[in-house]
GROMACS .gro file of C-alpha atoms in nm:
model
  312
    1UNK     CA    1   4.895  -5.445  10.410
    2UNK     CA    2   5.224  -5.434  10.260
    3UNK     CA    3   5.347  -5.216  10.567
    4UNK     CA    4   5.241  -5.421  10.769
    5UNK     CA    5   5.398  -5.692  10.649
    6UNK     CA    6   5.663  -5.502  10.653
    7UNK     CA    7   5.676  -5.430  11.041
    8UNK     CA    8   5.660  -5.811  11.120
    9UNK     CA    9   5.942  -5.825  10.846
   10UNK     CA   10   6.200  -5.579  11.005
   11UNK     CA   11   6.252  -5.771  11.327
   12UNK     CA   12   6.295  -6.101  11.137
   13UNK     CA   13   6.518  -5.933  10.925
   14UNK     CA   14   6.762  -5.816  11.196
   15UNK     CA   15   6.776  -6.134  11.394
   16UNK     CA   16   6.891  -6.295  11.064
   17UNK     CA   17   7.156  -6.012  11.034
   18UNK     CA   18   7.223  -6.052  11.481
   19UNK     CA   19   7.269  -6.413  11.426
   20UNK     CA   20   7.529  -6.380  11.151
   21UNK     CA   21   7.721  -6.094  11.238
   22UNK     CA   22   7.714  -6.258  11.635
   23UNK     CA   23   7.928  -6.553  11.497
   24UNK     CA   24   8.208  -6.391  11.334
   25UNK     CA   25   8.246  -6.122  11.657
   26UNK     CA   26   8.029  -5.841  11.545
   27UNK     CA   27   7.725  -5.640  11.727
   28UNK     CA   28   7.503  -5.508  11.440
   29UNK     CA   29   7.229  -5.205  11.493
   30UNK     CA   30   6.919  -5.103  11.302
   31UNK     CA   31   6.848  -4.797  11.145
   32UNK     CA   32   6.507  -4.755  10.938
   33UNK     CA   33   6.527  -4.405  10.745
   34UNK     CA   34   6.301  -4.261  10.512
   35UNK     CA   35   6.370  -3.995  10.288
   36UNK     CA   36   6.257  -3.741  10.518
   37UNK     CA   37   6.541  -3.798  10.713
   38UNK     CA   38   6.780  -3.707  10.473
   39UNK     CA   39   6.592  -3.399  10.351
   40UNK     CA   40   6.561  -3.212  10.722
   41UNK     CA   41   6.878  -3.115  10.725
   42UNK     CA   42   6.931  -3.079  11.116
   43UNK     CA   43   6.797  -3.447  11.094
   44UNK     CA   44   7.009  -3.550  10.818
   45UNK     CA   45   7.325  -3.411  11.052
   46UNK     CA   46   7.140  -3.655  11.407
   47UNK     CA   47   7.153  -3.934  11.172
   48UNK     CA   48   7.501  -3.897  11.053
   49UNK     CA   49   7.636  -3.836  11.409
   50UNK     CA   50   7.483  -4.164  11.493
   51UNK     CA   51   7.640  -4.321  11.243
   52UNK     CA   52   7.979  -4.229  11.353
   53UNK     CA   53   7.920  -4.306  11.695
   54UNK     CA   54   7.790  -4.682  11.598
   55UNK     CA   55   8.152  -4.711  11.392
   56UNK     CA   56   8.330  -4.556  11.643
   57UNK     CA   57   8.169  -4.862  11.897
   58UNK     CA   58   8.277  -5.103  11.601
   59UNK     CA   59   7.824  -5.173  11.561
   60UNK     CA   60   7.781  -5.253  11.201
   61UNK     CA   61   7.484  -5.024  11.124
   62UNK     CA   62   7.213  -5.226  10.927
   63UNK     CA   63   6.998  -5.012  10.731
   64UNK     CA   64   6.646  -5.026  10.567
   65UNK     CA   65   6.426  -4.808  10.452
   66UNK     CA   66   6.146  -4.742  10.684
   67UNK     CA   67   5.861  -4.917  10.497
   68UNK     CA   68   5.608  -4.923  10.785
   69UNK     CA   69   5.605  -4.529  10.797
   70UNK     CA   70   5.725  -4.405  10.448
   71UNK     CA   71   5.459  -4.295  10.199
   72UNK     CA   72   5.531  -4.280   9.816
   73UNK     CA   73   5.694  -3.913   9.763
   74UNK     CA   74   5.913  -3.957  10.019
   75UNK     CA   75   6.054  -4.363   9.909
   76UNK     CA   76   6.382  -4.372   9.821
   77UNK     CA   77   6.290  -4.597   9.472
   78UNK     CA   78   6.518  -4.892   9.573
   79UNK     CA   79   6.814  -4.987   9.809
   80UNK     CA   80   7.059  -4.818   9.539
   81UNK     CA   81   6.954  -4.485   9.575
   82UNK     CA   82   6.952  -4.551   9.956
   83UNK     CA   83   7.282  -4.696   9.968
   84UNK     CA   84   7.431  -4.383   9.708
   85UNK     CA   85   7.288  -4.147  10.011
   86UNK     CA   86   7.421  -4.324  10.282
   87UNK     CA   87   7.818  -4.258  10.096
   88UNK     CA   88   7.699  -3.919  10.201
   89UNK     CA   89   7.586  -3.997  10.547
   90UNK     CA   90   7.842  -4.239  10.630
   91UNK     CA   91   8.110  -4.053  10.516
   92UNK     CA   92   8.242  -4.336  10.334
   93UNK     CA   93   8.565  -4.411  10.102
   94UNK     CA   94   8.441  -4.701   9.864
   95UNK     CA   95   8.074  -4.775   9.808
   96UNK     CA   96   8.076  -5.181   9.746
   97UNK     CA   97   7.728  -5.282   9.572
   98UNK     CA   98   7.712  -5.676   9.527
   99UNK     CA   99   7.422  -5.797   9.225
  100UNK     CA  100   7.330  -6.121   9.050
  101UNK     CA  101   7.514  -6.096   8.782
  102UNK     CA  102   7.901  -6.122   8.699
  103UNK     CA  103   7.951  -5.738   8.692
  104UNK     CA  104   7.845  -5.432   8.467
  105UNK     CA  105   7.809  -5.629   8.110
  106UNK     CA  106   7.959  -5.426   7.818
  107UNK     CA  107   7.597  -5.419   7.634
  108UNK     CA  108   7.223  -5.453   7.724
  109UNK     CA  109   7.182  -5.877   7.792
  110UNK     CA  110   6.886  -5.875   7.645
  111UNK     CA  111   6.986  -5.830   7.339
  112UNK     CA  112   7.376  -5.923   7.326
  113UNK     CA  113   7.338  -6.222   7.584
  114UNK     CA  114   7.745  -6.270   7.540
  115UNK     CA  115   7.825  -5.937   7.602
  116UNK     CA  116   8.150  -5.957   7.845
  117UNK     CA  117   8.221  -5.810   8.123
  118UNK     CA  118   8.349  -5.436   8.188
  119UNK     CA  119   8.659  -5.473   8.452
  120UNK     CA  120   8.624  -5.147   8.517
  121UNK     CA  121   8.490  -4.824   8.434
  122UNK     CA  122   8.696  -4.496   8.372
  123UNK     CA  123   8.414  -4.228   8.328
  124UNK     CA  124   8.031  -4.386   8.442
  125UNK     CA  125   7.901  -4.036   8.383
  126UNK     CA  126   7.975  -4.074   7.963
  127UNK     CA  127   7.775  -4.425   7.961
  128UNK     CA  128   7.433  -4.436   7.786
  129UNK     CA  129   7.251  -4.621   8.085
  130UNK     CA  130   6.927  -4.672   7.929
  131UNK     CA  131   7.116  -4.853   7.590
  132UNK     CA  132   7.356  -5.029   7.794
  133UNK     CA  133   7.110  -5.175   8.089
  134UNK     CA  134   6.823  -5.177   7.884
  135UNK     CA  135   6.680  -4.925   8.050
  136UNK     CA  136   6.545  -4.883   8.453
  137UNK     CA  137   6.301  -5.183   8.582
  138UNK     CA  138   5.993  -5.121   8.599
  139UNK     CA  139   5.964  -5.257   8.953
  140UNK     CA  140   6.217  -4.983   9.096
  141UNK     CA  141   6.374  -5.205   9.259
  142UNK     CA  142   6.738  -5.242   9.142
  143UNK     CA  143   6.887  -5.379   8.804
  144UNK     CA  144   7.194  -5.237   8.678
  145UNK     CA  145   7.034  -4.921   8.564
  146UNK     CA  146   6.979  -4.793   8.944
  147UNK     CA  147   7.357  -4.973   9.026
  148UNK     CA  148   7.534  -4.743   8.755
  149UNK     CA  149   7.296  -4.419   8.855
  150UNK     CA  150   7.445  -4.497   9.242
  151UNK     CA  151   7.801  -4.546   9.108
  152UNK     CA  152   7.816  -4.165   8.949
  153UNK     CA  153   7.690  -4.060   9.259
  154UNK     CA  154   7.933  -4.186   9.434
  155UNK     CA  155   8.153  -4.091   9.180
  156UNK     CA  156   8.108  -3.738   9.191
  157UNK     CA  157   8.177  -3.761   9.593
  158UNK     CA  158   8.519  -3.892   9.507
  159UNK     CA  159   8.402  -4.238   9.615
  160UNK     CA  160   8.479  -4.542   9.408
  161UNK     CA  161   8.269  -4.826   9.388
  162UNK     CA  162   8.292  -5.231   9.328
  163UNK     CA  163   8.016  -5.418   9.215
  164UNK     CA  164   8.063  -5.741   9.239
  165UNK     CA  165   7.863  -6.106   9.212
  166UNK     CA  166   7.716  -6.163   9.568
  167UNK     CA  167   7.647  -6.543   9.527
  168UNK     CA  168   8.019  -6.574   9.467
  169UNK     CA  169   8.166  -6.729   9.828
  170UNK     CA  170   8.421  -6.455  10.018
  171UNK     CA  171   8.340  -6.248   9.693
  172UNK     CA  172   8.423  -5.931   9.920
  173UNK     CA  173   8.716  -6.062  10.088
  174UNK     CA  174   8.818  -6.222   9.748
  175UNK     CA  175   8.860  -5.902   9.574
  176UNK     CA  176   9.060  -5.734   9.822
  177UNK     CA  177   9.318  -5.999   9.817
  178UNK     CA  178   9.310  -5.952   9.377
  179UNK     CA  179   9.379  -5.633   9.492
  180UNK     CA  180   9.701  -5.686   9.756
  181UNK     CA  181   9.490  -5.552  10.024
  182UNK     CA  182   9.469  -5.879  10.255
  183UNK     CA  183   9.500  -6.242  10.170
  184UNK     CA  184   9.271  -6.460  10.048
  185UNK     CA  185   9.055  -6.671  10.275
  186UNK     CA  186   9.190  -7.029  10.335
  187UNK     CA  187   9.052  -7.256  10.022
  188UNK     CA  188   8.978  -6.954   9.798
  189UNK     CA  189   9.172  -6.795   9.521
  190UNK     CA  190   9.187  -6.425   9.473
  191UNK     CA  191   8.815  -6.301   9.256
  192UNK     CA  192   8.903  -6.070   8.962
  193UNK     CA  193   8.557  -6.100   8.820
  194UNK     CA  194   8.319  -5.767   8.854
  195UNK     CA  195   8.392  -5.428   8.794
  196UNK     CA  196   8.538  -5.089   8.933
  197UNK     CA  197   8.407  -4.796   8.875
  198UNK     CA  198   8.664  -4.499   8.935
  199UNK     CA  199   8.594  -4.189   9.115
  200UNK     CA  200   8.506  -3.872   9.013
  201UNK     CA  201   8.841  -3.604   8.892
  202UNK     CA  202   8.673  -3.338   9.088
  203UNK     CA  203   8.508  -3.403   9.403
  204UNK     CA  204   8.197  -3.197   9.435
  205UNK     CA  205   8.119  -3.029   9.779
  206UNK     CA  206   7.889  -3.275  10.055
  207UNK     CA  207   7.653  -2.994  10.065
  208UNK     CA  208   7.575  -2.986   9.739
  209UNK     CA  209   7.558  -3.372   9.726
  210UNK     CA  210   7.333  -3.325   9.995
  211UNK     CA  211   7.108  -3.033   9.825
  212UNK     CA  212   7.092  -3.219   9.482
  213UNK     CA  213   6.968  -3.569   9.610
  214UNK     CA  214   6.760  -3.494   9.939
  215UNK     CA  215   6.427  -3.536   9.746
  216UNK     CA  216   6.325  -3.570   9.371
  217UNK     CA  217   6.270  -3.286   9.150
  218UNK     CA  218   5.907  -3.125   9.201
  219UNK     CA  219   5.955  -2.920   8.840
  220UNK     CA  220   6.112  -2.803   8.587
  221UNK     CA  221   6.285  -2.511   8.471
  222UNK     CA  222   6.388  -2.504   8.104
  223UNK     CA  223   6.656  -2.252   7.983
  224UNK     CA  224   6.762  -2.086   7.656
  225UNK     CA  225   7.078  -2.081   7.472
  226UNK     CA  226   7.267  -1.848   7.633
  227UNK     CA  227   7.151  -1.960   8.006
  228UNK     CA  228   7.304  -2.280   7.934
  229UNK     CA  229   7.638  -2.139   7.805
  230UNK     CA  230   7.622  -1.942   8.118
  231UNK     CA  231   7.569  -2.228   8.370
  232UNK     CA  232   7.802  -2.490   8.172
  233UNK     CA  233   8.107  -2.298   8.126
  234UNK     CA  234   8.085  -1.957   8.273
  235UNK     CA  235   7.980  -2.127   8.658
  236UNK     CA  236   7.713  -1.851   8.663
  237UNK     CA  237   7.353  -1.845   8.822
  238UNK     CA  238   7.056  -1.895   8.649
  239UNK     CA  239   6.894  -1.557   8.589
  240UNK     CA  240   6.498  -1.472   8.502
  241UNK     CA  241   6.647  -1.352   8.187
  242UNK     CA  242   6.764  -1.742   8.096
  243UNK     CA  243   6.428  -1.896   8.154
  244UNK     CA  244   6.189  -1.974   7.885
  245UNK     CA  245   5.967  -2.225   8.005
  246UNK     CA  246   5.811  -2.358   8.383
  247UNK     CA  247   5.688  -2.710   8.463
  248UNK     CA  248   5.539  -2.880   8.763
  249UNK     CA  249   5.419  -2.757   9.114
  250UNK     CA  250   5.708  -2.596   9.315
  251UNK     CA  251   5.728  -2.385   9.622
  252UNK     CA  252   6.032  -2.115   9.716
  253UNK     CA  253   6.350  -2.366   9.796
  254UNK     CA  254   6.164  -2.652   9.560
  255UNK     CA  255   6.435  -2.887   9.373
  256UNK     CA  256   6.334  -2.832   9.024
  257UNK     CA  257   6.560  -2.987   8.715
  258UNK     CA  258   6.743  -2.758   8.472
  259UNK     CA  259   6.642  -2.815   8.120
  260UNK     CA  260   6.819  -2.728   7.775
  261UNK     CA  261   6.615  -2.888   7.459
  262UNK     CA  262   6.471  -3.167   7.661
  263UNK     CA  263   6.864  -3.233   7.783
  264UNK     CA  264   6.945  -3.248   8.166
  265UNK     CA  265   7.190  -2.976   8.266
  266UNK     CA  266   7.147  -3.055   8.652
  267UNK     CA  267   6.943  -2.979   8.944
  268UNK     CA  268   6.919  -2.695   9.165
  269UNK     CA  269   6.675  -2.495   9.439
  270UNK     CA  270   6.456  -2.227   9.338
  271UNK     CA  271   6.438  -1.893   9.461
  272UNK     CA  272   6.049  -1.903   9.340
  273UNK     CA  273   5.761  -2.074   9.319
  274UNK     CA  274   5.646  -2.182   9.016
  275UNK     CA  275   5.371  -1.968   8.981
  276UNK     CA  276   5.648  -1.658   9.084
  277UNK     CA  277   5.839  -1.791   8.805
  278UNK     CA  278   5.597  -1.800   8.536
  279UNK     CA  279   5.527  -1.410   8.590
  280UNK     CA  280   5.922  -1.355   8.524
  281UNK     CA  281   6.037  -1.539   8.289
  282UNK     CA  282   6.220  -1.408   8.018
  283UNK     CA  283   6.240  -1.054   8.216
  284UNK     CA  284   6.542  -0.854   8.263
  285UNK     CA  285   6.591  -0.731   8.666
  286UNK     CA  286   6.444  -0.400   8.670
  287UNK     CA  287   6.139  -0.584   8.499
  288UNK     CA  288   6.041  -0.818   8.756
  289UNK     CA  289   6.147  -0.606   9.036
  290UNK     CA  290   5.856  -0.365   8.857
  291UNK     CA  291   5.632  -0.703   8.894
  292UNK     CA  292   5.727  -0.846   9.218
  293UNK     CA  293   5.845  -0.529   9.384
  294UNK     CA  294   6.258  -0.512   9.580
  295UNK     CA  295   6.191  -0.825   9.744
  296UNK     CA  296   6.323  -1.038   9.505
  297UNK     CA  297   6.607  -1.270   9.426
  298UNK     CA  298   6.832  -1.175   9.177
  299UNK     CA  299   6.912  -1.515   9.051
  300UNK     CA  300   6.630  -1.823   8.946
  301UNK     CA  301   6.865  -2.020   9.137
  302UNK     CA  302   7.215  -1.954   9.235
  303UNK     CA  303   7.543  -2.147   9.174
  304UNK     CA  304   7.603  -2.275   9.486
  305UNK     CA  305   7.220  -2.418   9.480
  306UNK     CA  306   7.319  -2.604   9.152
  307UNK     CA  307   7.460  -2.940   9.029
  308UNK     CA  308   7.491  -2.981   8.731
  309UNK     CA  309   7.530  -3.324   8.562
  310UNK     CA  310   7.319  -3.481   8.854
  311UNK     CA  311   7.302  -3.809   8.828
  312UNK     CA  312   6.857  -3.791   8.861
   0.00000   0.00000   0.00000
């Protein structure tokens, strides 16, 4: 029912979008995606190529997640998470996120209702999201939480983002004249209110953007001491050797989590299926090639199929 709510929804959606847009100059197009489309990679390249085009013609692409068609594994969670992806797609250089509030509060509201205002972040990737938003909402669909998780995306593009009050009038426009970019609009003052989040120091590759957040994890892999030393500060693989422990259902080029004492290390693709995986663990190379044979991968997943710190 809901999807097909949602497929009388769409169309009233975009003439809402058509009419506005149409007054101020502006043709506006629709794109519905599911995750799907980001995951296929030859599709994920069609969609961005559209994109581009649609810029190129000056169309402001609208875009929505494809609720008549998607199914639950494949649902992006909540516009967020879309809109982190789309930095990807779109190639973009500032990822603009408008919320309810007055900007990202310096503690959880619900328990320091005064808490001020952050005017801008330096690092998002050192904040404790679940003490400082109170956690994710239950309804997965926004909050703070999933605003901060899509800022250290975009962060570790190189991508800055603004999140700003959208019930503020010419809040966008507003804060690019604070910021000597254009002027204010006639009757307004400049906004200062909301907060920036700066970019990442090191911009990590597209590709492994893409690899890290085309799909959620389907496992885990956890690792032992000297595996993690390895992948944190040596930029090595992740050996059979390293592994000590196998969770979830995964096949061969799965997206399984990296795991060090219950801690995140990243996320990366799996030369093995899980069940491969639980025959090798802990086993040096000549050992598993005696259990799987020569065709094997030398590495439980290799460096350039790993991101660590992913923001999952």
């Amino acid at each position: 029912a809901r999807q097909a709510a949602a497929a009388v929804g769409q169309g009233q959606l975009m003439q809402a979008w058509d009419k506005v847009f149409l007054a101020h100059g502006m043709s506006t197009a629709q794109v519905l995606l599911t995750r799907d489309d980001l995951r296929a990679r030859q599709r994920f390249l069609n969609a961005r190529n559209t994109f581009a085009e649609l810029l190129h013609w000056d169309v402001l692409p609208i875009v929505n997640e494809n609720d008549t068609v998607s199914i639950s594994e494949l649902k992006f969670g909540d516009n967020d998470c879309l809109a982190s992806l789309l930095i990807n797609l779109a190639e973009a250089d500032l990822f603009i996120n408008l919320t309810s509030s007055s900007g990202v509060l310096a503690a959880d509201p619900q328990k320091y209702p005064d808490a001020p205002v952050m005017d801008h972040i330096d690092d998002v990737a050192t904040l404790d999201l679940g003490r400082l938003c109170g956690g994710k909402t239950l309804v997965g669909t926004g909050g703070m939480y999933s605003k901060l998780l899509a800022a250290r995306r975009a962060a570790q593009l190189g991508v800055p983002t603004l999140i700003l009050p959208g019930r503020e009038p010419w809040v966008i426009s507003r804060a690019f004249a604070a910021a000597g970019v254009c002027p204010a609009p006639e009757g307004h003052e400049p906004f200062t209110r909301g907060t920036w989040v700066r970019s990442g120091r090191q911009a990590i590759t597209r590709r492994k953007f893409w690899l890290a957040y085309q799909s959620d994890p389907a496992g885990s892999v956890h690792v032992d001491d000297g595996a993690a030393k390895a992948l944190l500060h040596k930029g090595s693989s992740l050996l059979p050797g390293g592994v000590c422990a196998v969770e979830g259902i995964f096949q061969r080029g799965g997206l399984v989590r990296v795991l060090h004492k219950g801690k995140s290390l990243g996320v990366g693709l799996s030369n093995y299926s899980a069940p491969e995986l639980k025959k090798i663990m802990g086993l040096k190379r000549h050992e598993v090639a005696a259990i799987l044979g020569d065709a094997h991968y030398p590495e439980v997943i290799h460096r350039d199929n790993l991101l660590l710190d992913a923001a999952v």
